[in-house]
XYZ file of C-alpha atoms in Angstrom:
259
model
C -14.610 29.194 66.459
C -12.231 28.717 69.270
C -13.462 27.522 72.522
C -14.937 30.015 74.887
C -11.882 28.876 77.606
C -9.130 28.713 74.622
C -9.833 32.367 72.851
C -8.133 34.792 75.442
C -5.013 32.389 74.574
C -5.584 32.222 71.021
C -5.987 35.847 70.531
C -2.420 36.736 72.514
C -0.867 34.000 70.343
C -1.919 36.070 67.169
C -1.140 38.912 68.874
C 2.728 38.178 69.805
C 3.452 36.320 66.272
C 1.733 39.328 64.108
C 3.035 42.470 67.066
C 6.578 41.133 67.776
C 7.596 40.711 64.630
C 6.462 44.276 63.152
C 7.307 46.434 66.508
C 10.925 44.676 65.812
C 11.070 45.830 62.019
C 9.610 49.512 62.554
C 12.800 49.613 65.015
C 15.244 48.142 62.705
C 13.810 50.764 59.742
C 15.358 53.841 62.016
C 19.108 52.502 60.871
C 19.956 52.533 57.380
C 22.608 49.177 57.798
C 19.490 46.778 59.073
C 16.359 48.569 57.147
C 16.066 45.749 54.555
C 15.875 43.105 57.246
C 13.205 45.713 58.673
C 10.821 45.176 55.636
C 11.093 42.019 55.815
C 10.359 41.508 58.883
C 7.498 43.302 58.574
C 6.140 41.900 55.914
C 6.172 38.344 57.799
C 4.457 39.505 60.617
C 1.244 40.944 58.343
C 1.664 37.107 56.362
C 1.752 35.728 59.471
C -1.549 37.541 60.331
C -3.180 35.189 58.116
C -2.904 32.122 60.748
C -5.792 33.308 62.077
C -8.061 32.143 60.120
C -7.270 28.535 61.122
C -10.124 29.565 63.722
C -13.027 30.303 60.900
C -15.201 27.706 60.421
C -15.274 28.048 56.608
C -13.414 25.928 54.192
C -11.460 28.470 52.344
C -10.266 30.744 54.572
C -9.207 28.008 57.004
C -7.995 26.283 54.291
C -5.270 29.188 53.585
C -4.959 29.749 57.299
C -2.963 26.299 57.709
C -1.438 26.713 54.250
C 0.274 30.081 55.457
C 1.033 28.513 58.654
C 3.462 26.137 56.777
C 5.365 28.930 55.560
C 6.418 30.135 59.050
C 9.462 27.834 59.048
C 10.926 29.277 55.862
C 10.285 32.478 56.649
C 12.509 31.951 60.508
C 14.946 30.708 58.408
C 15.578 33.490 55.883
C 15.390 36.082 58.936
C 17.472 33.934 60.997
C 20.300 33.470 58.022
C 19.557 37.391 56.615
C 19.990 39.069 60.380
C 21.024 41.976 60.637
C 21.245 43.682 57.657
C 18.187 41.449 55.860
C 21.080 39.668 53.047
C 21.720 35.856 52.212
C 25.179 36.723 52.103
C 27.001 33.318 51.129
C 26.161 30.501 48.457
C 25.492 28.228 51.227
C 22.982 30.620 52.930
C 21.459 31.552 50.022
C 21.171 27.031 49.008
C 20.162 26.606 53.090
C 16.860 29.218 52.092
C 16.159 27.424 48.675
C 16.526 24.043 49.812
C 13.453 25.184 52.652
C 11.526 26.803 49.659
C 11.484 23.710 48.068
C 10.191 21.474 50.685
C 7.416 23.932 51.562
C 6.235 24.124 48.279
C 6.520 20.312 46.980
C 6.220 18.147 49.973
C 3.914 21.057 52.943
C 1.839 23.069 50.076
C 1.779 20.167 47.462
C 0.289 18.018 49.850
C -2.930 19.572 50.000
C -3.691 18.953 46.676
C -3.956 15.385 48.116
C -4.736 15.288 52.079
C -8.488 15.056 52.686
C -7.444 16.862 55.653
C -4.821 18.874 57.431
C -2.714 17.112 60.062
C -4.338 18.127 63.756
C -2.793 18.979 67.127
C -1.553 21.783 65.538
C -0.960 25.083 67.243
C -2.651 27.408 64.521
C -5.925 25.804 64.777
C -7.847 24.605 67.863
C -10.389 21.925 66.039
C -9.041 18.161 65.921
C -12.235 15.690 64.820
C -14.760 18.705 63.450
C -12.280 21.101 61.660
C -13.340 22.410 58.080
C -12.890 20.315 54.580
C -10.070 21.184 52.684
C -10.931 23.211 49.896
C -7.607 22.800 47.784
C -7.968 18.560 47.665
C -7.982 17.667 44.186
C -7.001 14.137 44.179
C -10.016 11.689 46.070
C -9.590 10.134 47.817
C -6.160 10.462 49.640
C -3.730 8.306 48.732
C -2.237 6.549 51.675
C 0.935 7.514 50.660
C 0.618 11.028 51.826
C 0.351 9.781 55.539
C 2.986 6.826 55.651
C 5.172 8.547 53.218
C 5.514 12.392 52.847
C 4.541 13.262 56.033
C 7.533 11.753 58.070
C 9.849 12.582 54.949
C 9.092 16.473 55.377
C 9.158 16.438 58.896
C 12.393 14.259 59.206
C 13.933 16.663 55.959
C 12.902 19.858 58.083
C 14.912 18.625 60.982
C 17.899 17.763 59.194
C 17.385 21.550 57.458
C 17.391 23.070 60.535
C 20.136 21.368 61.928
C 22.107 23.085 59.213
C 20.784 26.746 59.824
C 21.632 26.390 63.070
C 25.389 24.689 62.716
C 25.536 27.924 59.904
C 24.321 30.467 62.475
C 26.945 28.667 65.358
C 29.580 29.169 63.015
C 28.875 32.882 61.558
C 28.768 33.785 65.485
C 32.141 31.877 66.355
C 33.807 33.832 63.213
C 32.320 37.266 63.615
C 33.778 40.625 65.400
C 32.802 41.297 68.617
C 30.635 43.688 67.237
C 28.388 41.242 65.228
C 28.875 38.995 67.595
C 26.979 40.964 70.689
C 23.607 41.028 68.238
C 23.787 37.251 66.946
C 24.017 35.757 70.393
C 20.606 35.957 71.376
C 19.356 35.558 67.870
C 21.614 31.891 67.993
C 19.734 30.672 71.650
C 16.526 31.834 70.146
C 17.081 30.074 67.114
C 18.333 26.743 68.899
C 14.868 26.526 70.672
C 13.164 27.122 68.416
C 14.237 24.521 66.097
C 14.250 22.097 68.785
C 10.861 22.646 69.734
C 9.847 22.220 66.454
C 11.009 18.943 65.557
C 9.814 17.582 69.122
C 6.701 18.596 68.446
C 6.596 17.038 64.830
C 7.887 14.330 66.120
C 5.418 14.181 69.640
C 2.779 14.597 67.177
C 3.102 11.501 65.076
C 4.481 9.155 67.622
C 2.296 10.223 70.371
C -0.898 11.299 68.264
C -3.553 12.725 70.456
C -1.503 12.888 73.487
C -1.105 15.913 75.498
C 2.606 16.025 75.143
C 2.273 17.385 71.329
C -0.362 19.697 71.907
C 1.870 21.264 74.892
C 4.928 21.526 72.351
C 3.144 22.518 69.903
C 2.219 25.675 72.181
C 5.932 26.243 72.635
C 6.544 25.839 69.269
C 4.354 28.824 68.625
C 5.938 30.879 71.379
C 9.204 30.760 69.962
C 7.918 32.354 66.553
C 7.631 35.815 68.177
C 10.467 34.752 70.554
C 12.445 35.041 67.788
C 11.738 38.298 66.604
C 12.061 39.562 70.155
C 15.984 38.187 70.101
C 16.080 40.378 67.111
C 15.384 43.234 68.909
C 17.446 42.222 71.395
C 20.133 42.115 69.054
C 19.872 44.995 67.444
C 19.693 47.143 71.144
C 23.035 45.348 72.791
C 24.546 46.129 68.866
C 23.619 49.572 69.205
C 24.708 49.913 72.786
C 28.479 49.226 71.989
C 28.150 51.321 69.154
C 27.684 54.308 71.491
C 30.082 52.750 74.265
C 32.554 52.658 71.477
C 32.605 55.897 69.871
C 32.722 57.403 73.371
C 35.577 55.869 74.024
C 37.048 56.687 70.879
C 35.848 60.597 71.607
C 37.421 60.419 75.009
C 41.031 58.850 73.798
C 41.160 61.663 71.061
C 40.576 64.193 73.491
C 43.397 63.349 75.439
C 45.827 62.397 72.689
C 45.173 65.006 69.610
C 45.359 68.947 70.549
């Protein structure tokens, strides 16, 4: 349903947000400390596969195409708080991840009970005046609420979340042993943009609506979704690399000191 000059595009999008974030988790399966966060991360690159169908022309599918689409925040957030080893290891981490659940499913996933249709200038869908009904409305017509109201609500909650993950992430990096430390770095400069490109383009979207400006961030937005799981990688490589530089050390000062 794309158009002819916007499906090349479209197609690596789904490409990098579905490939990125399984290539990353088959890696992290081949060590036993980070094969949780493996599973995981494979399983949110298949859901994410599902973002695709904001390009059918159907009511359903695109229907749970944009629906799925809202859970990609979440989903960031739990990888970015669970990396490495795939665990919400502290009370606050595991309130950070429940407190996103929770606006996901009451104020994104609620909402389309209501909306008579999704919000547009989105990344995971290329139509704007001719896109599909949605096929989950059960209240008609939309209350006017759902525009003036929960819209800018969620988006200005999600900001203020995210804000938090990444003052959490700053802090776990400042705290942790050099060892840690090497793999959270780029995880915490991937995480910082993509947050902030997030809540630009929210926020480009509804101040600027139909401008070019949201559409563009809202491209950069997406980028940063597989961007992320490439830091991952990242991480996990320059963690494994001291690993070996360290235990050769270690080999070569016990060679020398113990006969």
């Amino acid at each position: 349903r794309a158009p002819p000059e916007e499906r090349l595009s479209r197609a690596v999008l789904e490409v990098l947000v579905i490939g990125v974030p399984v290539f990353t988790g088959i890696f992290a399966l081949r060590s036993s400390h980070s094969r949780r966060f493996g599973v995981v991360l494979i399983v949110a690159g298949y859901a994410w596969s599902l973002t695709a169908l904001g390009e059918t022309s159907a009511s359903i599918p695109y229907s749970i195409g944009r629906l799925v689409a809202w859970t990609v925040p979440p989903i960031l957030i739990y990888l970015m708080l669970a990396f490495p080893d795939g665990r919400l290891a502290t009370p606050l981490e595991r309130g950070l991840f429940g407190v996103s659940i929770g606006i996901v499913i009451l104020l994104y996933l609620g909402s389309a009970l209501f909306i008579d249709a999704y919000p547009a200038h989105t990344p995971w869908a290329t139509c704007i005046e001719d896109c599909p009904d949605n096929a989950l409305q059960l209240v008609v017509p939309e209350p006017g609420a759902m525009d003036g109201i929960v819209q800018p609500v969620r988006e200005g909650l999600t900001a203020v979340l995210l804000l938090g993950v990444i003052v959490r992430l700053i802090r776990v990096t400042g705290t942790a042993s050099p060892f840690l430390r090497r793999a959270m770095l780029p995880v915490v400069a991937s995480s910082v943009a993509c947050a902030g490109t997030l809540v630009a383009f929210q926020a480009a979207r509804r101040f600027d609506a139909g401008g070019e400006l949201a559409d563009d961030l809202g491209v950069i937005w997406s980028l940063t979704v597989p961007g992320v799981a490439g830091a991952f990688l990242v991480g996990m490589i320059r963690q494994r690399i001291m690993l070996g530089d360290t235990l050769s050390a270690l080999g070569r000062d016990l060679n020398r000191s113990v006969d």
